[in-house]
Structure formats: C-alpha cells, structure tokens
Coordinates of C-alpha atoms in Angstrom, one line a residue:
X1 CA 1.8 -8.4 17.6
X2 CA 1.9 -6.0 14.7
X3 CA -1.4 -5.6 14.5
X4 CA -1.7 -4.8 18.3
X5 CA 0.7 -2.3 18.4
X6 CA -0.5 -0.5 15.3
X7 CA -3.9 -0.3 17.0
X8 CA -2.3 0.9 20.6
X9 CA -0.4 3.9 18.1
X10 CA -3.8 4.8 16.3
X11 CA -5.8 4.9 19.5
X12 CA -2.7 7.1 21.5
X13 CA -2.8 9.3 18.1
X14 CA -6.5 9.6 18.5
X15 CA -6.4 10.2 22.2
X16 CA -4.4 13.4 21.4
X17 CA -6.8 14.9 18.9
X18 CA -10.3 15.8 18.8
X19 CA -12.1 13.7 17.2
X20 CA -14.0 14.9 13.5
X21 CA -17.9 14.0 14.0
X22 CA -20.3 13.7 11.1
X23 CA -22.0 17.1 10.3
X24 CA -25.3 15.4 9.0
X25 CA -27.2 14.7 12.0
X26 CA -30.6 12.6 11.9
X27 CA -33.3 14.8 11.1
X28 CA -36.8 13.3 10.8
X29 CA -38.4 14.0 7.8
X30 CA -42.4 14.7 7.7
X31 CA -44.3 11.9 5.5
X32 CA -44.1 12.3 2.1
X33 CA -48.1 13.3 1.8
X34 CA -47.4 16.3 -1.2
X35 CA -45.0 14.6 -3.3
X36 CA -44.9 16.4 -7.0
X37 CA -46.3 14.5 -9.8
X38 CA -43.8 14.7 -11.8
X39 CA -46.3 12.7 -14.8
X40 CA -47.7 15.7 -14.7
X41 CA -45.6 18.1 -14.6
X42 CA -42.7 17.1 -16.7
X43 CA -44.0 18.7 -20.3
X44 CA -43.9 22.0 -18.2
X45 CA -40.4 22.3 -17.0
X46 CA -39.0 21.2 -20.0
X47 CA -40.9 24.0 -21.8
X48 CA -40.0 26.2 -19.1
X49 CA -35.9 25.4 -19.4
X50 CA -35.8 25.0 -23.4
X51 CA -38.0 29.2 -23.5
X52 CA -35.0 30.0 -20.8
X53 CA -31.8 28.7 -22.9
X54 CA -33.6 30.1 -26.4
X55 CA -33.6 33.7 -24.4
X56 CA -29.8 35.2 -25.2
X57 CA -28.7 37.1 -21.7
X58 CA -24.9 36.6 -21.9
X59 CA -23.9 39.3 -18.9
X60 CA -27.0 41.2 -20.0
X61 CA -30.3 41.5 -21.1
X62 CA -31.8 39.5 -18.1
X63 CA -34.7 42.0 -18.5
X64 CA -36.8 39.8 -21.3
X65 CA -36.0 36.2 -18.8
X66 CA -37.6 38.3 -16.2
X67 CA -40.4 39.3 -18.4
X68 CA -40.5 35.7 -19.4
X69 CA -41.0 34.2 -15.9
X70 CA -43.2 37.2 -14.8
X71 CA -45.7 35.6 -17.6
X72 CA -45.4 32.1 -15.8
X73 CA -46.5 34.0 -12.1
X74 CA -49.0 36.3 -13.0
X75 CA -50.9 32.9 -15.4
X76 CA -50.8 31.4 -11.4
X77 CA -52.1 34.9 -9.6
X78 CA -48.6 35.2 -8.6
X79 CA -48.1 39.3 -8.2
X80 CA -44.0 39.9 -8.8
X81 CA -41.5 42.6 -9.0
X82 CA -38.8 43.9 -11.5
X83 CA -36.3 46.4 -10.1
X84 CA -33.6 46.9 -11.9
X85 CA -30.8 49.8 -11.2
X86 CA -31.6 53.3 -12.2
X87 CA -29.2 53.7 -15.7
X88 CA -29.8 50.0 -16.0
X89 CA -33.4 49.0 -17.5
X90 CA -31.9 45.4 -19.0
X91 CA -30.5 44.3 -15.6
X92 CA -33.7 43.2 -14.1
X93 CA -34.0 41.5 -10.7
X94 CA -37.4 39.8 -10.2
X95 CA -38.9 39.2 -6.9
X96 CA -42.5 36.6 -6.2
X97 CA -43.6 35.8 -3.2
X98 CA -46.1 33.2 -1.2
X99 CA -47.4 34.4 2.0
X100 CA -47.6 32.4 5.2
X101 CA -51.3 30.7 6.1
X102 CA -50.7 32.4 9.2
X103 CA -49.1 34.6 10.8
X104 CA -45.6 33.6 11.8
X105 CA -42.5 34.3 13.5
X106 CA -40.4 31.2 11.7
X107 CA -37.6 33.2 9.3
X108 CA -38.4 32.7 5.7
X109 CA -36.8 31.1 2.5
X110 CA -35.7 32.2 -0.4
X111 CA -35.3 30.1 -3.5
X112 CA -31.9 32.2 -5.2
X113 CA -30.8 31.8 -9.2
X114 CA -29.4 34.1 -11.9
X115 CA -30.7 35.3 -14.7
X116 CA -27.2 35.8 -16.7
X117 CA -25.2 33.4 -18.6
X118 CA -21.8 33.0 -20.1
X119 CA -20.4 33.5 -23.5
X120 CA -21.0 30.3 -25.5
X121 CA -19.2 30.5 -29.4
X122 CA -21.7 28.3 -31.6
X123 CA -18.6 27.2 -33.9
X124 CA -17.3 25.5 -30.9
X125 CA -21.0 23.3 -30.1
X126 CA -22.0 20.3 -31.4
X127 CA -25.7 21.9 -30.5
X128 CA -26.8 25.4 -31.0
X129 CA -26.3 26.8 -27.3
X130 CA -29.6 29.3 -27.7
X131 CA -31.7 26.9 -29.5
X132 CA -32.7 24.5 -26.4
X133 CA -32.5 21.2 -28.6
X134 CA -33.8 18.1 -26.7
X135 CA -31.9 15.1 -28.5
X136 CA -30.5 11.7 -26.6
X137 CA -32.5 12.5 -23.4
X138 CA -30.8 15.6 -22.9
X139 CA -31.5 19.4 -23.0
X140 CA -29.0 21.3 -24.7
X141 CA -27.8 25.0 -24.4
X142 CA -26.2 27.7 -22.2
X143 CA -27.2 27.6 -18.6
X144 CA -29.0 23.9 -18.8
X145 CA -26.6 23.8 -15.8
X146 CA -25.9 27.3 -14.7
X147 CA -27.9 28.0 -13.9
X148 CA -31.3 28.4 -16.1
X149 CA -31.5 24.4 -15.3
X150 CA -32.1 25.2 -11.4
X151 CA -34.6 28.1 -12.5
X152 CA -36.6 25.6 -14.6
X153 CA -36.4 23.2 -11.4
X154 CA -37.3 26.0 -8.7
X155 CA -40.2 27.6 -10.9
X156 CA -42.2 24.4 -10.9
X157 CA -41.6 23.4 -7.2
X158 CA -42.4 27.1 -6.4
X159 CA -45.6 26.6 -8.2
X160 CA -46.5 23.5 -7.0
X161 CA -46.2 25.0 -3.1
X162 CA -48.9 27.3 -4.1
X163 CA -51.2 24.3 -6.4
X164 CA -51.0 21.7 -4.2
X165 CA -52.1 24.5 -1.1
X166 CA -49.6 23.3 1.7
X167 CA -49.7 25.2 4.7
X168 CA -47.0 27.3 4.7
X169 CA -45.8 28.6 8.5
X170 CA -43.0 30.4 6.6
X171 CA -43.4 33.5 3.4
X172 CA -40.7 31.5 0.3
X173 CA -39.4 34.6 -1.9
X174 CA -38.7 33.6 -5.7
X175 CA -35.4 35.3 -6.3
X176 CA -34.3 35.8 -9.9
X177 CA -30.9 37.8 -9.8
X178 CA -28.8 40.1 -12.5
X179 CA -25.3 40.0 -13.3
X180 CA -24.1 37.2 -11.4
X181 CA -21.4 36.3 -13.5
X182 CA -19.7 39.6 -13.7
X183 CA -19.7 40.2 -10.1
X184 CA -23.5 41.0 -8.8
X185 CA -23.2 44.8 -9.4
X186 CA -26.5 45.1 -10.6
X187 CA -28.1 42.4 -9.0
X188 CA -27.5 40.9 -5.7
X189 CA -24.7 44.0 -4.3
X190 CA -27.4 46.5 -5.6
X191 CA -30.4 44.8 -3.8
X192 CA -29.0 44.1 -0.6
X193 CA -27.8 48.0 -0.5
X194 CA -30.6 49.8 -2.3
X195 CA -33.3 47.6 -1.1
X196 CA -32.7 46.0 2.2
X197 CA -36.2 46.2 3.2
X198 CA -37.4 43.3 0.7
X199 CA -35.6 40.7 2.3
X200 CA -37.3 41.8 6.0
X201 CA -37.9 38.2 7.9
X202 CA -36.0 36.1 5.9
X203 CA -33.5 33.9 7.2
X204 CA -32.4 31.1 4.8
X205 CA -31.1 31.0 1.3
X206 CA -31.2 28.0 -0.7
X207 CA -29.6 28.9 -4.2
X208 CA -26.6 27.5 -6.8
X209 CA -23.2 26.8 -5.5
X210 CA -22.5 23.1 -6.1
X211 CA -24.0 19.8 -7.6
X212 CA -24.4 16.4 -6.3
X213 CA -21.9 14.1 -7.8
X214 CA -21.7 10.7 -8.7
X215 CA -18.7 8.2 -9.6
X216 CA -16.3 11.4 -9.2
X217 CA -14.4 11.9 -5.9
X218 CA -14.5 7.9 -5.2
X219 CA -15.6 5.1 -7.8
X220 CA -19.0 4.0 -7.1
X221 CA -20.4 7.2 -4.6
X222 CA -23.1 9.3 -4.8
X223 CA -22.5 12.5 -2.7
X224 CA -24.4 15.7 -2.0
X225 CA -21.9 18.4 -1.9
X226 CA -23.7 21.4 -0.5
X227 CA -21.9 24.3 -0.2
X228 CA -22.1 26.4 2.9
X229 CA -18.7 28.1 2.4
X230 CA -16.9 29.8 -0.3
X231 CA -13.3 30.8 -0.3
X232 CA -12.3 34.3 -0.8
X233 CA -11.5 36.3 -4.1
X234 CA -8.7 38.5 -5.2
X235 CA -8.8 39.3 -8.2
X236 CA -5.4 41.3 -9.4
X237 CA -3.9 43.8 -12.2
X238 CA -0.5 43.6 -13.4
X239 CA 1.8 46.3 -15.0
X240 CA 4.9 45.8 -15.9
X241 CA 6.5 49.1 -17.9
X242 CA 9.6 50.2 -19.9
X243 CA 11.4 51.6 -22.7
X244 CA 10.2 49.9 -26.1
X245 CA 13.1 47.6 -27.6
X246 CA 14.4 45.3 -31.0
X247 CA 13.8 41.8 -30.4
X248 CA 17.2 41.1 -31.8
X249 CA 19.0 42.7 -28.9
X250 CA 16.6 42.1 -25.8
X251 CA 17.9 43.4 -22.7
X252 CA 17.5 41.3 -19.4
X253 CA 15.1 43.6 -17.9
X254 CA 12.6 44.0 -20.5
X255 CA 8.6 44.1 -19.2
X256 CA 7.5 40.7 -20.9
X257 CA 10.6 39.1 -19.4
X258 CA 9.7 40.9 -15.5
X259 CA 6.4 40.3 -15.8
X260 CA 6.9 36.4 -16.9
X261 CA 9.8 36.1 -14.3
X262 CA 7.4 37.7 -11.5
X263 CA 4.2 35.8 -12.5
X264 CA 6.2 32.4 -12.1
X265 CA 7.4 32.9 -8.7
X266 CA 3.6 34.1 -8.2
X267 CA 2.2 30.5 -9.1
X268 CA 5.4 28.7 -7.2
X269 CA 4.0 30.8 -3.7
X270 CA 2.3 29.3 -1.2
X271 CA 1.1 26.2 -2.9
X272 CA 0.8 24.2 0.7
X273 CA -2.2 21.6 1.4
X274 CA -4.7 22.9 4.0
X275 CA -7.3 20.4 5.3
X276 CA -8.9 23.0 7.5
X277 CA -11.8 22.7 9.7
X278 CA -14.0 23.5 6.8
X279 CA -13.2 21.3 4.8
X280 CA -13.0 18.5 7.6
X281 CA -16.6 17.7 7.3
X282 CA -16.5 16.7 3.9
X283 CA -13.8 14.5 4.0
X284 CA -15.4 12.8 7.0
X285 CA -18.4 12.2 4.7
X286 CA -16.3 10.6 2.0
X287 CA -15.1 7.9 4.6
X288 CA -18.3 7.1 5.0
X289 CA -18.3 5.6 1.8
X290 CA -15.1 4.4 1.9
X291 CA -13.5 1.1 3.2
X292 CA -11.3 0.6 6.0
X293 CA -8.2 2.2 5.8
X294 CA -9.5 4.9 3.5
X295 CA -12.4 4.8 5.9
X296 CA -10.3 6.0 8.7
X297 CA -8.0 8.4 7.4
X298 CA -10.9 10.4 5.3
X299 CA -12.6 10.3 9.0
X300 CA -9.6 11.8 10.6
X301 CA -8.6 14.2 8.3
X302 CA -7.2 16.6 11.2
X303 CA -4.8 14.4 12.8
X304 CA -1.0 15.7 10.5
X305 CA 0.1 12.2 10.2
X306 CA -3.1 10.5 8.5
X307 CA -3.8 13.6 7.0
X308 CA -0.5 14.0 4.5
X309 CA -1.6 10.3 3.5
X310 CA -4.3 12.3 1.6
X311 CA -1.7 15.1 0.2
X312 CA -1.6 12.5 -2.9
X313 CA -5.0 12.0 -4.1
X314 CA -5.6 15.4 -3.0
X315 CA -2.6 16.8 -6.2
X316 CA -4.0 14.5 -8.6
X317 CA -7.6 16.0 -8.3
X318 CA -9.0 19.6 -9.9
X319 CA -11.6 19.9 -7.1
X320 CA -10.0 18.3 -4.2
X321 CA -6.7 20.9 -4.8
X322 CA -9.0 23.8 -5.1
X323 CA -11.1 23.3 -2.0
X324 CA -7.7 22.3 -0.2
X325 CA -5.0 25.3 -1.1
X326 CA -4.8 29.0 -1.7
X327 CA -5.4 29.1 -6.0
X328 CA -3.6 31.5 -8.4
X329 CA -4.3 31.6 -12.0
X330 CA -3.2 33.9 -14.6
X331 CA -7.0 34.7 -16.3
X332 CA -5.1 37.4 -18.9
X333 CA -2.1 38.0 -20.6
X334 CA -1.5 41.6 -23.0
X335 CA 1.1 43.3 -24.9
X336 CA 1.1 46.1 -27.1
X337 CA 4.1 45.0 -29.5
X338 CA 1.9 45.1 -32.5
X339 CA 1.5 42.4 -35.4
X340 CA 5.2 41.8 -35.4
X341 CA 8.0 39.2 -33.5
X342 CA 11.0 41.8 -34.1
X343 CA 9.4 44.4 -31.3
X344 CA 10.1 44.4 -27.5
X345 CA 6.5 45.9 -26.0
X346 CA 6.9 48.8 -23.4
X347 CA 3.8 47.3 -21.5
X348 CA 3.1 44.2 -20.4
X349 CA -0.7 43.2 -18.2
X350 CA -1.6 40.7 -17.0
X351 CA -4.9 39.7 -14.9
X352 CA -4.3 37.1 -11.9
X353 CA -7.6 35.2 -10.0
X354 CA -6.5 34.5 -6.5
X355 CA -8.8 32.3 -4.8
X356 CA -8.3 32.3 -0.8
X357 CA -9.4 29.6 2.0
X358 CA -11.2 31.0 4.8
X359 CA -8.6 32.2 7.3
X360 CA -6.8 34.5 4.9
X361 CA -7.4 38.5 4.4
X362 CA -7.2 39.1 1.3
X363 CA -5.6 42.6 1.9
X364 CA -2.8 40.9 3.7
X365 CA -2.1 38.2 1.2
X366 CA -2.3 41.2 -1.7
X367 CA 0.8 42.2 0.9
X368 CA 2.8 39.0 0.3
X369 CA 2.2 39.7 -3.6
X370 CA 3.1 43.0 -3.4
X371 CA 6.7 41.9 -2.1
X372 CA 7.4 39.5 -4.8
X373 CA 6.2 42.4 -7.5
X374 CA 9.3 44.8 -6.0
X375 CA 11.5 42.8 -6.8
X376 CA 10.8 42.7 -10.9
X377 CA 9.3 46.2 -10.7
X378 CA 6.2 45.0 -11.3
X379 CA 3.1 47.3 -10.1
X380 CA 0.0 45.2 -8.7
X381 CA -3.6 46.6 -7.9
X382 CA -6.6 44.8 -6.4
X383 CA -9.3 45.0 -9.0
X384 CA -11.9 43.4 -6.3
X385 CA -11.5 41.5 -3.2
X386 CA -14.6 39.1 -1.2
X387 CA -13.2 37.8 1.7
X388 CA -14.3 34.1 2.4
X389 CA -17.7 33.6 4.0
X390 CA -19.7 30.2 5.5
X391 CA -23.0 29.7 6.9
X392 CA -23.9 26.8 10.3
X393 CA -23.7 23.2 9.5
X394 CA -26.2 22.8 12.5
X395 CA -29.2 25.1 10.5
X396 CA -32.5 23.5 9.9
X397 CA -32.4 24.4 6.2
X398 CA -28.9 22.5 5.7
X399 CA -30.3 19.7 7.5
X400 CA -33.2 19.1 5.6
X401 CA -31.2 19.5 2.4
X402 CA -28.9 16.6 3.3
X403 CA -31.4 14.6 5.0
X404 CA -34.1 15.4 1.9
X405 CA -31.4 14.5 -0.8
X406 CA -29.9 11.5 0.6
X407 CA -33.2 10.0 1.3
X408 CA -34.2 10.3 -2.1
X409 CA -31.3 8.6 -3.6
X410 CA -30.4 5.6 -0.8
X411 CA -27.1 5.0 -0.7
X412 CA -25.7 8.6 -1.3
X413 CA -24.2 10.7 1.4
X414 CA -24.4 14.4 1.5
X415 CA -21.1 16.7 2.2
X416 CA -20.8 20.2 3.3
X417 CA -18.7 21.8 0.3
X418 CA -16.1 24.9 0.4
X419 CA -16.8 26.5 -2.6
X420 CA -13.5 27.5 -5.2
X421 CA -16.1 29.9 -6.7
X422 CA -18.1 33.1 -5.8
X423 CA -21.5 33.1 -5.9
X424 CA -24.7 35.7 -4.8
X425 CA -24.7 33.4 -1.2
X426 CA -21.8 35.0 -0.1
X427 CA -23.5 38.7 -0.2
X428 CA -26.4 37.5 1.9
X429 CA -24.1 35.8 4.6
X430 CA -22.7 39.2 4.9
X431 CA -26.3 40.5 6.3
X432 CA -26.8 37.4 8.3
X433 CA -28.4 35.1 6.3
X434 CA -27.7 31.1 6.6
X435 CA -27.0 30.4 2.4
X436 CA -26.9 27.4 1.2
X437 CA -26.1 26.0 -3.1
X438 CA -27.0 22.7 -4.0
X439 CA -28.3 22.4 -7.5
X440 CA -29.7 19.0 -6.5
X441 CA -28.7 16.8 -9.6
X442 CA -26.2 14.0 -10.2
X443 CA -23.5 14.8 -12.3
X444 CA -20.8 12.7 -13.4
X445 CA -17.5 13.6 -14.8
X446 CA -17.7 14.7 -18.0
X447 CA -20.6 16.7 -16.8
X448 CA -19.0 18.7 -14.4
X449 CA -16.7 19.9 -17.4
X450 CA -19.4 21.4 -19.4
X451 CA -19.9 23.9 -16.8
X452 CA -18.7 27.5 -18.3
X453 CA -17.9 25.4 -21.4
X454 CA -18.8 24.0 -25.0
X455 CA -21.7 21.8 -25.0
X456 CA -23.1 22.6 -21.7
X457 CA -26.5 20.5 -21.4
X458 CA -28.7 18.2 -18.6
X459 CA -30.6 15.0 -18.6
X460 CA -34.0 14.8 -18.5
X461 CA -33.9 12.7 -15.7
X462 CA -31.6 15.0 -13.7
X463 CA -34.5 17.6 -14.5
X464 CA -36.5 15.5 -12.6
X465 CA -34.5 15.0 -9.7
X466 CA -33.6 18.4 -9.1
X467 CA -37.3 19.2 -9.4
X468 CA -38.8 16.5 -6.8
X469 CA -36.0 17.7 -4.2
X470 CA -36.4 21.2 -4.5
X471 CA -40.2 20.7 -3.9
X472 CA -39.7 18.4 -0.8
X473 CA -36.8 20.2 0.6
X474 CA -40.1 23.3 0.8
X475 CA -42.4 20.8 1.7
X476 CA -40.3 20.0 5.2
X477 CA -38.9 23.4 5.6
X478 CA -43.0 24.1 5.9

C-alpha cells in the first residue's frame, strides 16, 4: 500500500512539472575509416608538449610558443599568422589554416587554446615545472593541463587532418591565443575587435573549458563534462579609509575592522542553491549512471521537492557548489601598517571574485554589494565585469563531442557543464559563435587539483586519448 501511494505522489508530482529530457541525443557517427595511428604518432606529441612546458610564458612571452609552433606548420606547408597588438610584440596570437576541398557554405571550426600559463614557484614542485620531465608515465610541468597539454593534443590532430588528406567540406582555423589568464586583453578581446574579419565563416569553437572526469562526482563514472556555459564575473575593489591609530587603544570603527566586518556579511549574502535550467542537463546525465532512487531525483532535478534532496551532496562538493550558487571569494587582502603589530593602518584593500549564474547582471548584483558597503563605509568599484554566456545543446559540434567521446570510452556519459571559470569561449559567444571546452581527457581527483597548482602534470595515456578524440571529433565534423 505504501509503495502504491508513494508511486501515485511521484507520478501526480511529475504530472505538474515538465519533464528534464536528456540533452545528448543519438547522433550517428561516420565509420571510423581515418582513425590516428597513434604508434606513430606518439614520439611526436610528446616532443611537441615537453618543447611547450620547457618554453617559460607565465602571462607573457607567448611570442617564442608561437614561434615554436609556427616551425611545426611551415615543416607541413602550413602558411600561419602572428599578430600581436601594436605596443605589444611578445603577446603573439597565431592563426593556421586548412582550406575546404571544395567550395562550401558549412560554417567552419576552430580548434581554440592559449599560449600563457600561470605562475609555478619551483621550491614548491617535486618536478621542475619548465623542464618537461617524463617520469612514472607522466609529463610534468606548467600547462601539461592548462592548457599546453590540449595544444600538444590539437597540433597533432590538426596535422593529421591535413596527412591523412580527408575531405574537408568545412576551412578548421588553428587558434593559438595571448593572455588568457589575465583577462584576454591582448589576445582573444583584441582579435575579435581589431580583427573581425579573420574569423569570416566560422561558426563553431571547440577550445578548453572543462575535462572529462572519472571516479569524481559519483564512485565508479566516467563523464564528459563539456562546457557550453560559463557563469558571469565580477571581479571587485575594496577601500576602506581612516585616520591612522595605536593598536593599544583601537577604536570600533577602525578600516581593518569595517573592512573585515563588511567582507563577512559579503560571503554570508546570497549563498542559496540554484539548480537552474543550465545546470539541469547535467544532473540529468548523472542519473544516468546512478541507481534508482538517485537515478530519479538526479533525473528530476527541477521539481523543488526532489531537488532539496540534492541540497546535501551539492554543500559537501567544490564543483557541484560552484556550478550551483552565486561564488564570492576574497582573492586579496592589503594594509599599509608597516612591519609592526602596534599600528592601526589608515587603508585597508581588499580584492573580491564574484562569480555569477546565468540570470544575474552583474551591474545589479554590484548594487546589492554596494548596499552592504554603506553601511561600514566601505567604497567598492568593479574592476571588470563578463556577464554569463552559453552556447545550443542541440549544435552539431556539441553533438559529435558527446557522441565522439562517449563512444570511445563505453560506459561513460557526457554532460553539458556550467563553467565557475572564464575562458576565451565566452568572447566568441558574444559575436555568435556556438563555443564549446572539453579538454577530452580523464581526470580523477587529485588531478583536477593540480590545475593552477604545484605539480601540475598528465599521463601519457591521457595524451593519447585527448589526441584520438580531438582527431575524430574533425574527422565527423568533416
């Protein structure tokens, strides 16, 4: 009887709601005639990724990378072009393209990366993060994931497209980009302004923006997250001012103490869980790895009283909280007290990185901050703001991604991903252009840590992987 009535409530529940349908339809896939050899080819994206790692552009000097892979091109009869931004000779963009066989009206592809990396402190490595080392099946360094890794991966594919002579019906642009990790000023912001012509008939992005997964949101899955959303940015300065003061007799109104008080009640705003439409997809695809009741509830994320069943699992994970709520995180803190405890600063800064789900202005939640900075006299300004951005779920490019991945690893399921993080895709959905970041590997917990971190490095075999897909995923797109 229970078990009848239970059943009766779901089914009157569901009757009230819309139901969440998969996002990964059933796309055939052509036969797998132009496979890469990856016998023969291995030796030369390892080569390729260990020359990329060794080459030190930490926010700069993307110029000699350029240089680097222009030598790889123009060995193929590959004709490419540097432009970098007048004032700016070492922030090098680098274009290459293949042509159609024919002439064609089908929307091209371009294959997106960056040149840049992050800082990496060799005291804090167990490797030397510019020396490339290969040890324990692994290539160690700066940007073996991010993302020099998926330049390695996208080099040999786009080589092989040209090698093994596959018809193309679409041009594929070879995109190598400045400054990504500083905010695209020189590279993708100035391109798509200065140069909008170069990217003429092109329709589809397929660049960075997530990895596949595997034992990390459920125990035992494989998933595909592909991004095809990010979540807006608003990125914040902080002043607090007033008179200098003696530690010994603090006042209760001294800047430290406002700024601390207001950047508390900050981090305590808004901290509600928002499974939104964008994000519905994805949990429907983890159900589909789940068992029943899991199963269910993943796969009806949008009815309110299956979907706070979630709200705990959702708190206890990094990446499931940051695709599912508006993120604040205080990124800088600065005082000018001097070298002593004894002295009460006149100015206090601090830097916040407010991360928004699509659905929010960033202007009008800079408001709502605003309001809480009266009330400890606290001045905030924007220091940049990128409102959220997505691409179509039902494109022929994010299609083929899921349905070119999954094949290739049975079992796994691929997910459209709301990206935390900014990338170059969101600057090309601006002008139109269906963007999509999959760096197509399998990383597992620990992994995902290394990214912006010490002892950043990829598996040979992941290498590999990312390589083949990247190749077949052109292969069907052609």
């Amino acid at each position: 009887m229970f078990v009848s009535r239970t059943f009766l409530f779901l089914c009157s529940v569901l009757f009230l709601f819309q139901c969440v349908t998969s996002p990964i339809k059933n796309t055939p896939l052509k036969e797998e005639n132009h496979i890469l050899s990856w016998d023969k080819r291995e030796t030369e994206a390892i080569k390729i990724l260990t020359d990329l790692i060794r080459i030190k552009s930490v926010r700069g000097n993307e110029k000699q990378v350029a240089e680097y892979i222009r030598s790889i091109f123009e060995r193929e009869g590959i004709k490419t072009k540097l432009i970098s931004e007048p004032g700016f000779p070492d922030r090098v963009n680098l274009i290459a393209e293949l042509e159609p066989s024919v002439p064609s009206s089908e929307k091209g592809l371009i294959l997106g990366n960056h040149l840049d990396v992050v800082e990496a402190d060799p005291k804090e490595w167990v490797e030397d993060p510019f020396a490339g080392n290969i040890k324990e099946g692994r290539i160690h360094g700066r940007g073996a994931l991010d993302c020099k890794g998926l330049i390695a991966m996208q080099i040999v594919s786009f080589l092989e497209l040209k090698r093994s002579v596959v018809p193309l019906k679409r041009k594929i642009m070879f995109l190598s980009m400045a400054d990504e990790e500083s905010g695209s000023e020189r590279g993708a912001r100035f391109l798509l302004k200065s140069h909008p012509e170069l990217f003429k008939g092109y329709g589809y992005m397929l660049n960075e923006g997530s990895f596949g997964t595997k034992d990390v949101a459920i125990p035992g899955s494989t998933i595909f997250n592909i991004q095809y959303s990010e979540k807006g940015n608003l990125w914040l300065n902080v002043r607090a001012k007033g008179d200098q003061g003696h530690g010994s007799t603090p006042s209760q109104n001294y800047p430290s103490l406002r700024l601390l008080k207001f950047l508390t009640e900050v981090l305590e705003y808004d901290t509600d869980i928002r499974i939104s439409e964008e994000t519905q997809g994805f949990f429907y695809q983890l159900g589909n790895i789940s068992s029943f009741p899991k199963s269910f509830i993943l796969k009806n994320s949008n009815i309110p009283v299956l979907r706070r069943l979630l709200y705990g699992p959702i708190r206890g994970s990094r990446q499931l909280s940051a695709i599912t709520k508006n993120t604040k995180a205080v990124s800088g803190l600065k005082t000018e007290e001097g070298k002593g405890h004894n002295v009460l600063s006149s100015l206090a800064e601090a830097k916040l990185d407010v991360r928004l789900l699509p659905g929010f202005d960033p202007l009008e939640y800079l408001k709502e901050i605003q309001k809480i900075a009266e009330k400890y006299e606290v001045e905030v300004e924007p220091a940049s703001t990128v409102s959220s951005d997505k691409s179509k779920l039902d494109s022929i490019l994010f299609q083929t991604i899921a349905a070119v991945a999954t094949h290739k690893i049975p079992g796994s399921v691929a997910a459209p991903f709301i990206s935390p993080g900014k990338t170059d895709n969101a600057y090309f959905r601006q002008i139109g252009m269906e963007c999509y970041g999959l760096i197509p590997v399998l990383l597992n917990e620990k992994e995902l840590t290394m990214l912006h971190a010490k002892n950043e490095s990829i598996s040979l075999e992941n290498l590999k992987l990312g390589t083949q897909i990247i190749f077949e995923i052109l292969y069907q797109m052609n």
